[in-house]
Coordinates of C-alpha atoms in Angstrom, one line a residue:
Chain A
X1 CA 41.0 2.3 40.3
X2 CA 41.2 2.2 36.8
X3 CA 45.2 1.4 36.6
X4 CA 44.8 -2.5 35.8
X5 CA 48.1 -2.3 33.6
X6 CA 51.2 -0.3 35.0
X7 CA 51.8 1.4 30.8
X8 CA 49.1 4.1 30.0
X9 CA 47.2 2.9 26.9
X10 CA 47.0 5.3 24.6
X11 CA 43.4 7.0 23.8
X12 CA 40.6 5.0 22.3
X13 CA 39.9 8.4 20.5
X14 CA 41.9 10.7 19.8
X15 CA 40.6 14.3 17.6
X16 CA 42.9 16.9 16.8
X17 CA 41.4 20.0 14.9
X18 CA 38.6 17.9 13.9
X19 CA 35.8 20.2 11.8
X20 CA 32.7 19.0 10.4
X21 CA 30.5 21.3 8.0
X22 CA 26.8 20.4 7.0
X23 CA 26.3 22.8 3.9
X24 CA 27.3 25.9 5.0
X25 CA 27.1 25.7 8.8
X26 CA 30.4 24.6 10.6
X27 CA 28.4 21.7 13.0
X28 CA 31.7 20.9 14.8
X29 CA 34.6 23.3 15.3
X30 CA 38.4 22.7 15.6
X31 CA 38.0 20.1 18.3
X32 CA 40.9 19.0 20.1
X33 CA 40.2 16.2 22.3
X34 CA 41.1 12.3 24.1
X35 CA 38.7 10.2 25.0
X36 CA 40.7 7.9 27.7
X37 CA 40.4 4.0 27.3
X38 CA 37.7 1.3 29.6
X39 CA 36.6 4.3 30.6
X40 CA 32.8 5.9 30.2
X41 CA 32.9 9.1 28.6
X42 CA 29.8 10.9 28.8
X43 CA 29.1 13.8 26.0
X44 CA 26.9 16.7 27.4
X45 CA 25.3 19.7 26.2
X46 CA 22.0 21.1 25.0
X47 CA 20.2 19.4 21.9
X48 CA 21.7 20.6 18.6
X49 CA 25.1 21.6 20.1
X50 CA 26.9 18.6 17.6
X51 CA 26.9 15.4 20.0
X52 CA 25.4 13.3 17.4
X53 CA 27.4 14.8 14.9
X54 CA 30.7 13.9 16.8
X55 CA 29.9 10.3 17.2
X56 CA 28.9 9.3 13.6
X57 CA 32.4 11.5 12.9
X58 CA 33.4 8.8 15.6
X59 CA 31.8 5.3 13.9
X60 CA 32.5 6.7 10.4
X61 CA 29.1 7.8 8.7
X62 CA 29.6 11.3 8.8
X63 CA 30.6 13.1 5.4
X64 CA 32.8 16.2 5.3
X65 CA 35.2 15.4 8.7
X66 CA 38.3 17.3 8.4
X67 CA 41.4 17.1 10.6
X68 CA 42.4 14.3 12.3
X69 CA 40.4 11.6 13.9
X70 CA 41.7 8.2 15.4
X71 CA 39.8 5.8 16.5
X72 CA 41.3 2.5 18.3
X73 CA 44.5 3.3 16.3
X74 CA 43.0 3.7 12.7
X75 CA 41.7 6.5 11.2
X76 CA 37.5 6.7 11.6
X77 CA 36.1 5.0 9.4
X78 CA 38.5 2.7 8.7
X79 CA 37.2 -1.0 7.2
X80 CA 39.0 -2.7 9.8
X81 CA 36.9 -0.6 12.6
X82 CA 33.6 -1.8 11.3
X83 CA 33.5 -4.8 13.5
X84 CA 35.4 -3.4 16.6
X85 CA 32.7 -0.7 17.5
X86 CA 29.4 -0.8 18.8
X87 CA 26.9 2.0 17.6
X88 CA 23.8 3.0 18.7
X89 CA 21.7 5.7 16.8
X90 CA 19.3 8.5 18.5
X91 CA 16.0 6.6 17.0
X92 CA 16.3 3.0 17.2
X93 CA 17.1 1.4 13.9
X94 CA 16.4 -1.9 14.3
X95 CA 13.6 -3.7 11.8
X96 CA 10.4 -3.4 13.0
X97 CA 9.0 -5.9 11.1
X98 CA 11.2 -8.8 12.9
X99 CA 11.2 -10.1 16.3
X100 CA 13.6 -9.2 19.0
X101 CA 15.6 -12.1 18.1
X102 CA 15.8 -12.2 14.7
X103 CA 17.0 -8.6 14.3
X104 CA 19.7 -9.9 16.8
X105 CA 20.3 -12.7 14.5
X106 CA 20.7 -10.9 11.7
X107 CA 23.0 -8.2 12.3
X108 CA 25.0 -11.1 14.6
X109 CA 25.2 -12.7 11.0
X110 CA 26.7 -9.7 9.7
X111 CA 29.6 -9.4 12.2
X112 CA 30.3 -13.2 12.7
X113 CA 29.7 -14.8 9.4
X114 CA 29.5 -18.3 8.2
X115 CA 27.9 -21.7 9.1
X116 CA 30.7 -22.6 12.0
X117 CA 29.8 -19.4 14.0
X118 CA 26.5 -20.5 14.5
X119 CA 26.8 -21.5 18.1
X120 CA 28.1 -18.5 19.1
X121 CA 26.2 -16.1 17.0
X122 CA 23.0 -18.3 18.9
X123 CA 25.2 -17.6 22.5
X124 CA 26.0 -14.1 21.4
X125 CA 22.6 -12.9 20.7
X126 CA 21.2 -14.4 23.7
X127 CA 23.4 -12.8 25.9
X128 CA 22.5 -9.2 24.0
X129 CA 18.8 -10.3 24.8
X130 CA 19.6 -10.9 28.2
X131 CA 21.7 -7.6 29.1
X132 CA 19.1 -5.5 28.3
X133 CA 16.5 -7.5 30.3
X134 CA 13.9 -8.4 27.1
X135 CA 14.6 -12.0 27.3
X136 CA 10.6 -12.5 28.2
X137 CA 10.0 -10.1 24.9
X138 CA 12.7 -12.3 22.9
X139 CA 9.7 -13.3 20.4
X140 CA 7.8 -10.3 19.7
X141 CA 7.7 -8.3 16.8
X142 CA 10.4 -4.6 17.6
X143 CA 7.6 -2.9 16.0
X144 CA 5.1 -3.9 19.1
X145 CA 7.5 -3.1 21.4
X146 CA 7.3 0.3 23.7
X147 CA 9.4 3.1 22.4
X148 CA 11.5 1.9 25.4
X149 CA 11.9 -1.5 24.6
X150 CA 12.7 -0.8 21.2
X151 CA 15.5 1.2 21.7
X152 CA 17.3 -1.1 24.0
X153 CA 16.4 -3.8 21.0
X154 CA 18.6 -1.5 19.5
X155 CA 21.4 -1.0 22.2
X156 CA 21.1 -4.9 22.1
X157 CA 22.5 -5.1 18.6
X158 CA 25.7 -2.5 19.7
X159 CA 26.0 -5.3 22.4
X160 CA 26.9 -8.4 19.7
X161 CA 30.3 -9.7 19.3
X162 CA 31.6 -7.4 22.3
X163 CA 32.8 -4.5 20.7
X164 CA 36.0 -2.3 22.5
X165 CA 34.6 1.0 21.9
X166 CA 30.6 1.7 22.7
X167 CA 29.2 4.7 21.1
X168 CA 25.7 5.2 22.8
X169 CA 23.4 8.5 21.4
X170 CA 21.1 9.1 24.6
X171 CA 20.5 5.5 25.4
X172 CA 18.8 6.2 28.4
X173 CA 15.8 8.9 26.9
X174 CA 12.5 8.1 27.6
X175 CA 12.8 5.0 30.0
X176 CA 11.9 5.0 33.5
X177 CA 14.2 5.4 36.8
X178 CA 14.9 2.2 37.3
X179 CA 15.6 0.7 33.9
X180 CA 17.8 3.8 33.2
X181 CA 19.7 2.9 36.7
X182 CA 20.0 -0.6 35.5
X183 CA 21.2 0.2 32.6
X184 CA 23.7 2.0 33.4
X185 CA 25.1 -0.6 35.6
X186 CA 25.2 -2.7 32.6
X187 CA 27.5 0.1 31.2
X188 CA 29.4 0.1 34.2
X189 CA 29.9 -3.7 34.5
X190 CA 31.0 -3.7 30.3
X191 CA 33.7 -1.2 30.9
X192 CA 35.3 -3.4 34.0
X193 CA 34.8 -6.6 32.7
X194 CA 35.6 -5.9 29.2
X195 CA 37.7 -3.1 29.1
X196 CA 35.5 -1.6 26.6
X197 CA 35.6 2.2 26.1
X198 CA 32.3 3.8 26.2
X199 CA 31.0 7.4 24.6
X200 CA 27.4 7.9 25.4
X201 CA 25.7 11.2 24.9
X202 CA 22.5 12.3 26.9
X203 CA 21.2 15.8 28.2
X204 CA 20.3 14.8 30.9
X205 CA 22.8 16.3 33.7
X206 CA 22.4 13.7 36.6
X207 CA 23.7 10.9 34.4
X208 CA 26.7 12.9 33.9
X209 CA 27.4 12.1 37.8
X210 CA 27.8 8.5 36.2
X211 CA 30.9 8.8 34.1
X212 CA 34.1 8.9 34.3
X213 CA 34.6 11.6 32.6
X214 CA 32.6 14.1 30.8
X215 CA 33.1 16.2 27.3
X216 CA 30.9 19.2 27.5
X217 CA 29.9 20.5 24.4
X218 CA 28.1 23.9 23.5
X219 CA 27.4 24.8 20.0
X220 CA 29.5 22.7 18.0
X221 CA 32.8 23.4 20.6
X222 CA 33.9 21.9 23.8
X223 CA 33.1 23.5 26.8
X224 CA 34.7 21.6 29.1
X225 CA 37.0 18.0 28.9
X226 CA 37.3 16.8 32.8
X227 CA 35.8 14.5 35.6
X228 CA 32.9 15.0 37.2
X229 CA 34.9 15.9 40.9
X230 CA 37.1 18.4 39.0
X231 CA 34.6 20.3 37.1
X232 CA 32.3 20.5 40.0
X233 CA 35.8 22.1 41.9
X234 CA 36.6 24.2 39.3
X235 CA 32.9 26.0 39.1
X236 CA 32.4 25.9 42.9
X237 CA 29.4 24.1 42.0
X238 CA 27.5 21.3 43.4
X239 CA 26.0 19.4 40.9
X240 CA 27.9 18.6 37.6
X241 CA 24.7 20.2 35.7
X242 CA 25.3 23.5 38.1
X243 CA 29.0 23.4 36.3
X244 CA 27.9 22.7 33.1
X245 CA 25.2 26.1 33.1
X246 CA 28.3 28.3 34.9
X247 CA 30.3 27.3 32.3
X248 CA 27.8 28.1 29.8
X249 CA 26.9 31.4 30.9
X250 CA 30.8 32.2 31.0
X251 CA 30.9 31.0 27.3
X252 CA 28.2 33.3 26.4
X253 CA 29.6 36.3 28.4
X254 CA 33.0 36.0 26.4
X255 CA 31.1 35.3 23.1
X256 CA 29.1 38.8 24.0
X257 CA 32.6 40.6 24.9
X258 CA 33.6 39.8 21.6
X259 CA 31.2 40.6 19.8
X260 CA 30.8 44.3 21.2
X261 CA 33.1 46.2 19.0
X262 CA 31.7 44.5 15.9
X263 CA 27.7 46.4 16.9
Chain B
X1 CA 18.8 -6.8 34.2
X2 CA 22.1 -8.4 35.8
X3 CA 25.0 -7.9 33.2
X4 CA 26.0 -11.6 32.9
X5 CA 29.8 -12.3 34.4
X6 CA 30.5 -15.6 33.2
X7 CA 33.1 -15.8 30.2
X8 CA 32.0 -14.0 27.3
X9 CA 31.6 -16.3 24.0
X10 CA 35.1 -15.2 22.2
X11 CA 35.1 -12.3 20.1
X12 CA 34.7 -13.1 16.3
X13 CA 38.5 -12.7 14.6
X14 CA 39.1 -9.2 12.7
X15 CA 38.2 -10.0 9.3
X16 CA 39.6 -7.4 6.7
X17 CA 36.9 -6.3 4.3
X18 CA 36.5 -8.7 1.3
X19 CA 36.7 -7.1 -1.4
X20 CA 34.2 -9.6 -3.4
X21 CA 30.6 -10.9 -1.9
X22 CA 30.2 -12.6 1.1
X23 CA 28.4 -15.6 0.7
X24 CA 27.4 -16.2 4.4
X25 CA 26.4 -12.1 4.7
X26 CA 24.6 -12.0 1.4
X27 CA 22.2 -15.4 2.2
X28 CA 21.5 -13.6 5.6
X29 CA 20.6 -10.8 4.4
X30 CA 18.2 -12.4 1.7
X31 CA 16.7 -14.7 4.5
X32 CA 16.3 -11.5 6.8
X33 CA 14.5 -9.8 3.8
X34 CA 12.4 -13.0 3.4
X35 CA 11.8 -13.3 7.1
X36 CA 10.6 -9.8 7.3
X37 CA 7.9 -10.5 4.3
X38 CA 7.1 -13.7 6.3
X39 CA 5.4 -11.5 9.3
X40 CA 3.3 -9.9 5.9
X41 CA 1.9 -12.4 5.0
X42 CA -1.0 -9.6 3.2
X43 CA 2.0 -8.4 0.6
X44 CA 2.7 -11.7 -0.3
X45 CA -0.8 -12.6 -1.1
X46 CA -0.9 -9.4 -3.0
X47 CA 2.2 -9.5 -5.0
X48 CA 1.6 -13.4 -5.7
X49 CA -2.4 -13.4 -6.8
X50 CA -2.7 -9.8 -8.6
X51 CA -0.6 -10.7 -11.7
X52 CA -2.9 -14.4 -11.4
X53 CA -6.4 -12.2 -11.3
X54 CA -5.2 -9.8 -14.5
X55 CA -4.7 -12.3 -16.4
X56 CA -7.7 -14.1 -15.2
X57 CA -9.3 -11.1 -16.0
X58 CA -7.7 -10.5 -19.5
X59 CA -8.5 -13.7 -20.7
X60 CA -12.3 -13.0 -20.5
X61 CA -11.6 -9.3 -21.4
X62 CA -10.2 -10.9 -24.7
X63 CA -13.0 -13.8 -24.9
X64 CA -13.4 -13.1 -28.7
X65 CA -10.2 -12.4 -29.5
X66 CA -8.1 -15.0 -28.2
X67 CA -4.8 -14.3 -30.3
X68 CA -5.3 -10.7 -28.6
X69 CA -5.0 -12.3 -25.2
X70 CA -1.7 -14.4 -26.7
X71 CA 0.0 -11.6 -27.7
X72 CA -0.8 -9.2 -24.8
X73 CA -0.8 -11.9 -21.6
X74 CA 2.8 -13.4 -22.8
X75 CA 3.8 -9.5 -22.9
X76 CA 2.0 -8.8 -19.4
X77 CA 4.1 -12.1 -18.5
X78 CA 7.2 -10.2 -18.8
X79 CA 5.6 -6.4 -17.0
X80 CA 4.3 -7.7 -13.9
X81 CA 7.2 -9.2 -11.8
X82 CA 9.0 -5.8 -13.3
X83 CA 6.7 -3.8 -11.5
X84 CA 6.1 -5.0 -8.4
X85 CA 9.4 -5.5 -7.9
X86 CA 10.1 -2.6 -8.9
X87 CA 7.8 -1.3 -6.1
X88 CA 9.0 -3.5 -3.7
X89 CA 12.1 -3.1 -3.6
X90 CA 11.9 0.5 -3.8
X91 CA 10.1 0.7 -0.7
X92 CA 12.0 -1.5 1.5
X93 CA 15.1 0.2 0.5
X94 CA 13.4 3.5 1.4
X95 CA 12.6 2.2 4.4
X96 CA 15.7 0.7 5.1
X97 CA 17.0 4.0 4.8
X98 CA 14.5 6.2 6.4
X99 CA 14.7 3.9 9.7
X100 CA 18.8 4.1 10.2
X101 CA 19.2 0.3 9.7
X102 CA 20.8 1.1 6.6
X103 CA 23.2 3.5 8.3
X104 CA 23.7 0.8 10.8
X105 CA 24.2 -1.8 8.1
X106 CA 27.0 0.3 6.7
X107 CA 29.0 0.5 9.8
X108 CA 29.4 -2.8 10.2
X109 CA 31.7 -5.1 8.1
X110 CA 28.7 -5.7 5.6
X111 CA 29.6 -4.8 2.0
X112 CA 27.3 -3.0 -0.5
X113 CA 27.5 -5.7 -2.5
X114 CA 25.9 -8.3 -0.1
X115 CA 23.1 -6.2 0.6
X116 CA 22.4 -5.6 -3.0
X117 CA 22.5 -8.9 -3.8
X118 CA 20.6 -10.2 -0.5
X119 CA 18.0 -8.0 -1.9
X120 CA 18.1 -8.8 -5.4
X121 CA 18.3 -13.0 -4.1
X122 CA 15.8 -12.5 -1.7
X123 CA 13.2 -10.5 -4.3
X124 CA 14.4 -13.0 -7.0
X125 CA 12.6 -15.6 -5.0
X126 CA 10.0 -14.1 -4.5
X127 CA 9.6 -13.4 -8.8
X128 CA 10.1 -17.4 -9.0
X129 CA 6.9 -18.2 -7.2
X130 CA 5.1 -15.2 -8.6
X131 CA 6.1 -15.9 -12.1
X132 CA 5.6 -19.3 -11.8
X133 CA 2.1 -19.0 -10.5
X134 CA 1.0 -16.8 -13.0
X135 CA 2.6 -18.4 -16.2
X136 CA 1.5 -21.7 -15.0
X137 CA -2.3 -20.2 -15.3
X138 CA -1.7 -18.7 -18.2
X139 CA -0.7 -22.0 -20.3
X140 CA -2.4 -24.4 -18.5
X141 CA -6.2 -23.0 -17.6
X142 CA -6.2 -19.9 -19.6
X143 CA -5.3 -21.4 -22.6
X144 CA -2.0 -18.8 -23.3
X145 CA -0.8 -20.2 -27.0
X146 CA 2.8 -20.2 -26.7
X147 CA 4.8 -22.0 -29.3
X148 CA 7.8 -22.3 -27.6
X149 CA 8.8 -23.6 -23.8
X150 CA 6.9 -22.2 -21.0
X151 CA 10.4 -22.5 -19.3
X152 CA 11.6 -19.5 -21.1
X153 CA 8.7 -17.3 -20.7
X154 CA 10.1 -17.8 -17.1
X155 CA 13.7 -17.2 -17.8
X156 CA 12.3 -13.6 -19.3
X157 CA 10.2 -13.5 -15.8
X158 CA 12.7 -13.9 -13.8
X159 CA 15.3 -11.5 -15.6
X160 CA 12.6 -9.1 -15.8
X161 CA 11.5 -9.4 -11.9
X162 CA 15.6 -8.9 -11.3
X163 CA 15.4 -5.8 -13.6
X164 CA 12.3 -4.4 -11.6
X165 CA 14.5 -5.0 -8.5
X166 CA 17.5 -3.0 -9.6
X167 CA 15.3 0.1 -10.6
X168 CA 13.4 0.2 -7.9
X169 CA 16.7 -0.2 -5.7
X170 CA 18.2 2.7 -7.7
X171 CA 15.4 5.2 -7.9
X172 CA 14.8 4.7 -4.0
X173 CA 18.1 6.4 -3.5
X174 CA 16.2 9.9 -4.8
X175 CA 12.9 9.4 -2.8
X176 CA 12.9 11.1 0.7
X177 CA 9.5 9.8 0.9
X178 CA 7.1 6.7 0.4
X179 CA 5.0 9.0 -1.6
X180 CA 8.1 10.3 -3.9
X181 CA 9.1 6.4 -4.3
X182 CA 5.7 5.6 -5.6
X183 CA 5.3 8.4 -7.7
X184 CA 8.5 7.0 -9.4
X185 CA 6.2 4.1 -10.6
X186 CA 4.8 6.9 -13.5
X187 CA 8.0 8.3 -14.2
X188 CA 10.0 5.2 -14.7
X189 CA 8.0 2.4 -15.4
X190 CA 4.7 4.0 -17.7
X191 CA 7.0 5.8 -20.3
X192 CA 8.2 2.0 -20.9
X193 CA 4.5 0.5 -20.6
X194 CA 3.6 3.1 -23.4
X195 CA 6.7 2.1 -25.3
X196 CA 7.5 -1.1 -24.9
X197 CA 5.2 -2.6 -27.8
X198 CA 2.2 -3.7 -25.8
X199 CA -0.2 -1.6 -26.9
X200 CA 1.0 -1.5 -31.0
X201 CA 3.9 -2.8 -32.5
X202 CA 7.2 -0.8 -31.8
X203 CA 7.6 -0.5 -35.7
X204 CA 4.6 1.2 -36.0
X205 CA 5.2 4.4 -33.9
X206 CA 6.7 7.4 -34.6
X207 CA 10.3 7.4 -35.4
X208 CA 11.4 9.0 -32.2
X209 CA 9.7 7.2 -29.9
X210 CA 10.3 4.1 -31.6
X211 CA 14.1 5.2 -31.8
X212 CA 13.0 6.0 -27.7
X213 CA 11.6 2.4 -27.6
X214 CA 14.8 1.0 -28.2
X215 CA 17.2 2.1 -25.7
X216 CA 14.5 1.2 -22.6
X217 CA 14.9 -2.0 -21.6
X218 CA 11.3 -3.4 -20.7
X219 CA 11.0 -2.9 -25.1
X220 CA 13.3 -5.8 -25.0
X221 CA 11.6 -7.8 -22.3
X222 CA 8.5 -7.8 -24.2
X223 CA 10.0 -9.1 -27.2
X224 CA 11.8 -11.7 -25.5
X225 CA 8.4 -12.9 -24.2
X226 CA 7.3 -12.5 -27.7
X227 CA 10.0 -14.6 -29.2
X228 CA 9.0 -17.6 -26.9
X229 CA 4.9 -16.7 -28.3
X230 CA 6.1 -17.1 -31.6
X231 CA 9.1 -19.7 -31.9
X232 CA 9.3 -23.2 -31.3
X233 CA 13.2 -22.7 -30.7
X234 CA 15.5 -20.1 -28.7
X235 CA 16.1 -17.8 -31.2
X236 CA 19.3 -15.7 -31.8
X237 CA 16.8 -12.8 -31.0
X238 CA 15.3 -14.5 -28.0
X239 CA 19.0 -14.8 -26.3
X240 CA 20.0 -11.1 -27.6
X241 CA 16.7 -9.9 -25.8
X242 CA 17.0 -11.5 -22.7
X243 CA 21.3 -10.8 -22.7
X244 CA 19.8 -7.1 -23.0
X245 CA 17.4 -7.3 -19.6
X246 CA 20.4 -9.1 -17.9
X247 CA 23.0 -6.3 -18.5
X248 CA 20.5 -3.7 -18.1
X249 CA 19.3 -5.0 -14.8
X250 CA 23.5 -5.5 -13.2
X251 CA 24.7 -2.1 -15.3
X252 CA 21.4 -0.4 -13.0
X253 CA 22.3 -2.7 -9.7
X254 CA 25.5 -1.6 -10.0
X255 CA 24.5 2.2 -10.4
X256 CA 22.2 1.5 -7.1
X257 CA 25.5 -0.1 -5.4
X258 CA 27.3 3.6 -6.4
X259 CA 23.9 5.5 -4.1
X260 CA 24.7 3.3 -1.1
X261 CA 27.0 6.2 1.0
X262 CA 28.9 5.0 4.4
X263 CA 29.3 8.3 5.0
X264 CA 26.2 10.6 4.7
X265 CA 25.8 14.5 5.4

């Protein structure tokens, strides 16, 4: 369904042996993966196992990355990325101090400079305000907004100048059933009518069901890099969270194994 | 929350980094800077009517004494938009970090440079009015004896509110905390205070610390101010003072430019 050109493209992200250390600890380790383009990706695992890690490797702000790590063609990080990818952080960073629309404005500003954009910085930010539903909240301060509001203030922003690649960290925590459905029939309707490539991290397993494909991660190394269908085949499982914790306890029986002759 | 289908407004072209400031991104930042003290309205009345009250109050402090009041209000002309800039800016950079907008800022095409300079524009602004305000009382109703042009007690404002601007921007990169930032406000700006001549005459203290006194740069803003106190001219010293503040404040901006990471651990 997702063949709209007959020529593969090639990845929007592409890591090969890709290690990230955080003072002593090893966060991510030798990570070998291809994250498919127009596609949602979804990155799973417990809290603290490296997701957010991997995707500020992913939009450039993370220190000490070695190994290789391309991102729509360029190396991470590259100056020429800055404007092609939309980021969203775990806590909303967004100025709470501003109203909905003039944080929009501003970081708009940023990506589509000068005095002839104006119209369609004003078009652009509007739309952002629309997508995530706060057009009746366009006016009010972020910092009087619900923690759920906010933070789709803040998806807003990754939603200017339509970005190819998405990188969403747990967009969907703490809002309700139906705003999280919506939602992510928004990211459904950007992949297919953009083509953009979306990465969005969560732990919670019934989104997984959502994507396209899922990376599961487990303490800073990937589980598991397959669709939903498959992995749910492969474990014998039902649900895609029943295959993620089989594949977890299998993890941990081999880590054990290994670890025997060393007691 | 229907994702819109109608054709999307066309994607702004890949620009490669400039390598120089941005005008368009530096003015938006400054006006997002502004717009943001514009919902506070509290901290403007604060940082605009203090320095006007002190030197209210100094005036009648000094009642009998009114060359004391000359000599110290010019001076406190000079300190005030350098420390509540200082403060100022240190906070909002803090916060700007603390909240992950900086983080955001930085991975988009937004240099360091134009957010330094937003700042230090949108802050500089703010100094004008403040400075303004409070020079304006003290010539005109508090009866400030200045020999030379109130314009260049200003000028000294207004390098000195730029100078508070790049400190506080530079020191904020080594608070984790709103209560480290402000405890920078002793470390950094009261050794100056102490040393900067307002209190006695840097010639007059000990060796070392005058020999101290000289390589902090609010020494030099105070005796720019005093210059204008004293002559009806610029003097070679007035422009060598206020060239001092001016380096100072870019060599430290620049410095605070080197703090701003992309990439952070």
């Amino acid at each position: 369904m997702m063949n709209y050109s007959s020529k593969k493209p090639p990845p929007a992200i592409q890591a090969d042996n890709l290690t990230v250390t955080r003072g002593h600890r090893t966060v991510l380790r030798n990570l070998d993966f291809a994250v498919p383009h127009g596609q949602i990706t979804g990155l799973l695992g417990p809290s603290g196992c490296g997701k957010s890690t991997l995707m500020r490797a992913i939009v450039g702000t993370q220190a000490k990355v070695t190994g290789t790590l391309k991102v729509l063609g360029h190396p991470a990080g590259a100056p020429a990325l800055r404007s092609r990818i939309g980021y969203v952080t775990q806590a909303p960073s967004v100025y709470d101090d501003l109203t909905v629309r003039q944080n929009l404005a501003y970081f708009a500003a940023i990506l589509d400079p000068g005095r002839t954009a104006t119209e369609r910085r004003h078009e652009n930010v509007t739309r952002a305000i629309a997508d995530v539903d706060l057009t009746s909240h366009a006016d009010a301060l972020a910092g009087n907004l619900s923690g759920g509001q906010r933070s789709r203030v803040s998806l807003a922003v990754a939603l200017l100048g339509t970005p190819e690649l998405l990188v969403l960290d747990e967009p969907t925590v703490g809002l309700d059933p139906v705003l999280r459905r919506d939602l992510w029939d928004l990211f459904h309707a950007i992949a297919a009518q953009r083509r953009a490539t979306l990465l969005i991290s969560s732990h919670v397993m019934d989104e997984a069901e959502r994507c396209h494909r899922l990376l599961l991660m487990r303490e800073g190394e990937i589980l598991a890099d397959d669709t939903p269908e498959a992995l749910r085949t492969r474990t014998h499982a039902d649900t895609v969270e029943a295959a993620f914790l089989h594949l977890v306890d299998e993890a941990t029986a081999t880590d054990a194994h290994h670890k025997e002759p060393a007691r | 929350m229907t994702p819109t289908t109608n054709a999307h407004a066309p994607a702004p072209p890949a620009t490669p980094r400039p390598s120089a400031l941005n005008y368009s991104r530096t003015t938006a930042t400054a006006a997002r800077v502004l717009r943001q003290l514009g919902h506070d309205p509290r901290t403007i009345a604060l940082l605009v009517l203090i320095p006007c009250v002190m030197l209210f109050l100094l005036r009648y402090v000094f009642d009998g004494s009114p060359r004391v009041f000359d000599s110290i209000g010019a001076s406190l002309l000079g300190i005030f938009p350098l420390i509540t800039m200082f403060l100022v800016t240190s906070i909002a950079t803090l916060r700007e970090r603390t909240s992950g907008t900086l983080e955001r800022l930085l991975a988009m095409p937004l240099g360091k440079g134009d957010l330094i300079a937003g700042y230090a524009l949108a802050f500089g602004t703010l100094a004008i009015i403040q400075s303004t305000l409070a020079t304006g009382l003290a010539v005109w109703f508090l009866d400030l004896d200045v020999t030379g042009s109130p314009w260049l007690l200003l000028v000294v404002a207004l390098l000195d509110a730029l100078l508070g601007t790049a400190l506080g921007l530079f020191v904020s990169a080594f608070a984790a905390s709103e209560f480290q930032a402000v405890q920078f406000m002793p470390a950094v700006i009261f050794p100056q205070l102490l040393l900067c001549g307002l209190f006695t005459p840097r010639p007059d203290m000990h060796p070392a610390l005058e020999a101290l006194s000289n390589v902090l740069p609010m020494s030099y803003a105070v005796d720019g101010m005093n210059e204008v106190l004293l002559h009806t001219d610029m003097t070679a010293n007035f422009i060598r003072d206020a060239a001092i503040v001016a380096t100072c404040a870019l060599l430290v901006l620049t410095l605070g430019a080197a703090t701003l990471r992309r990439r952070t651990t």
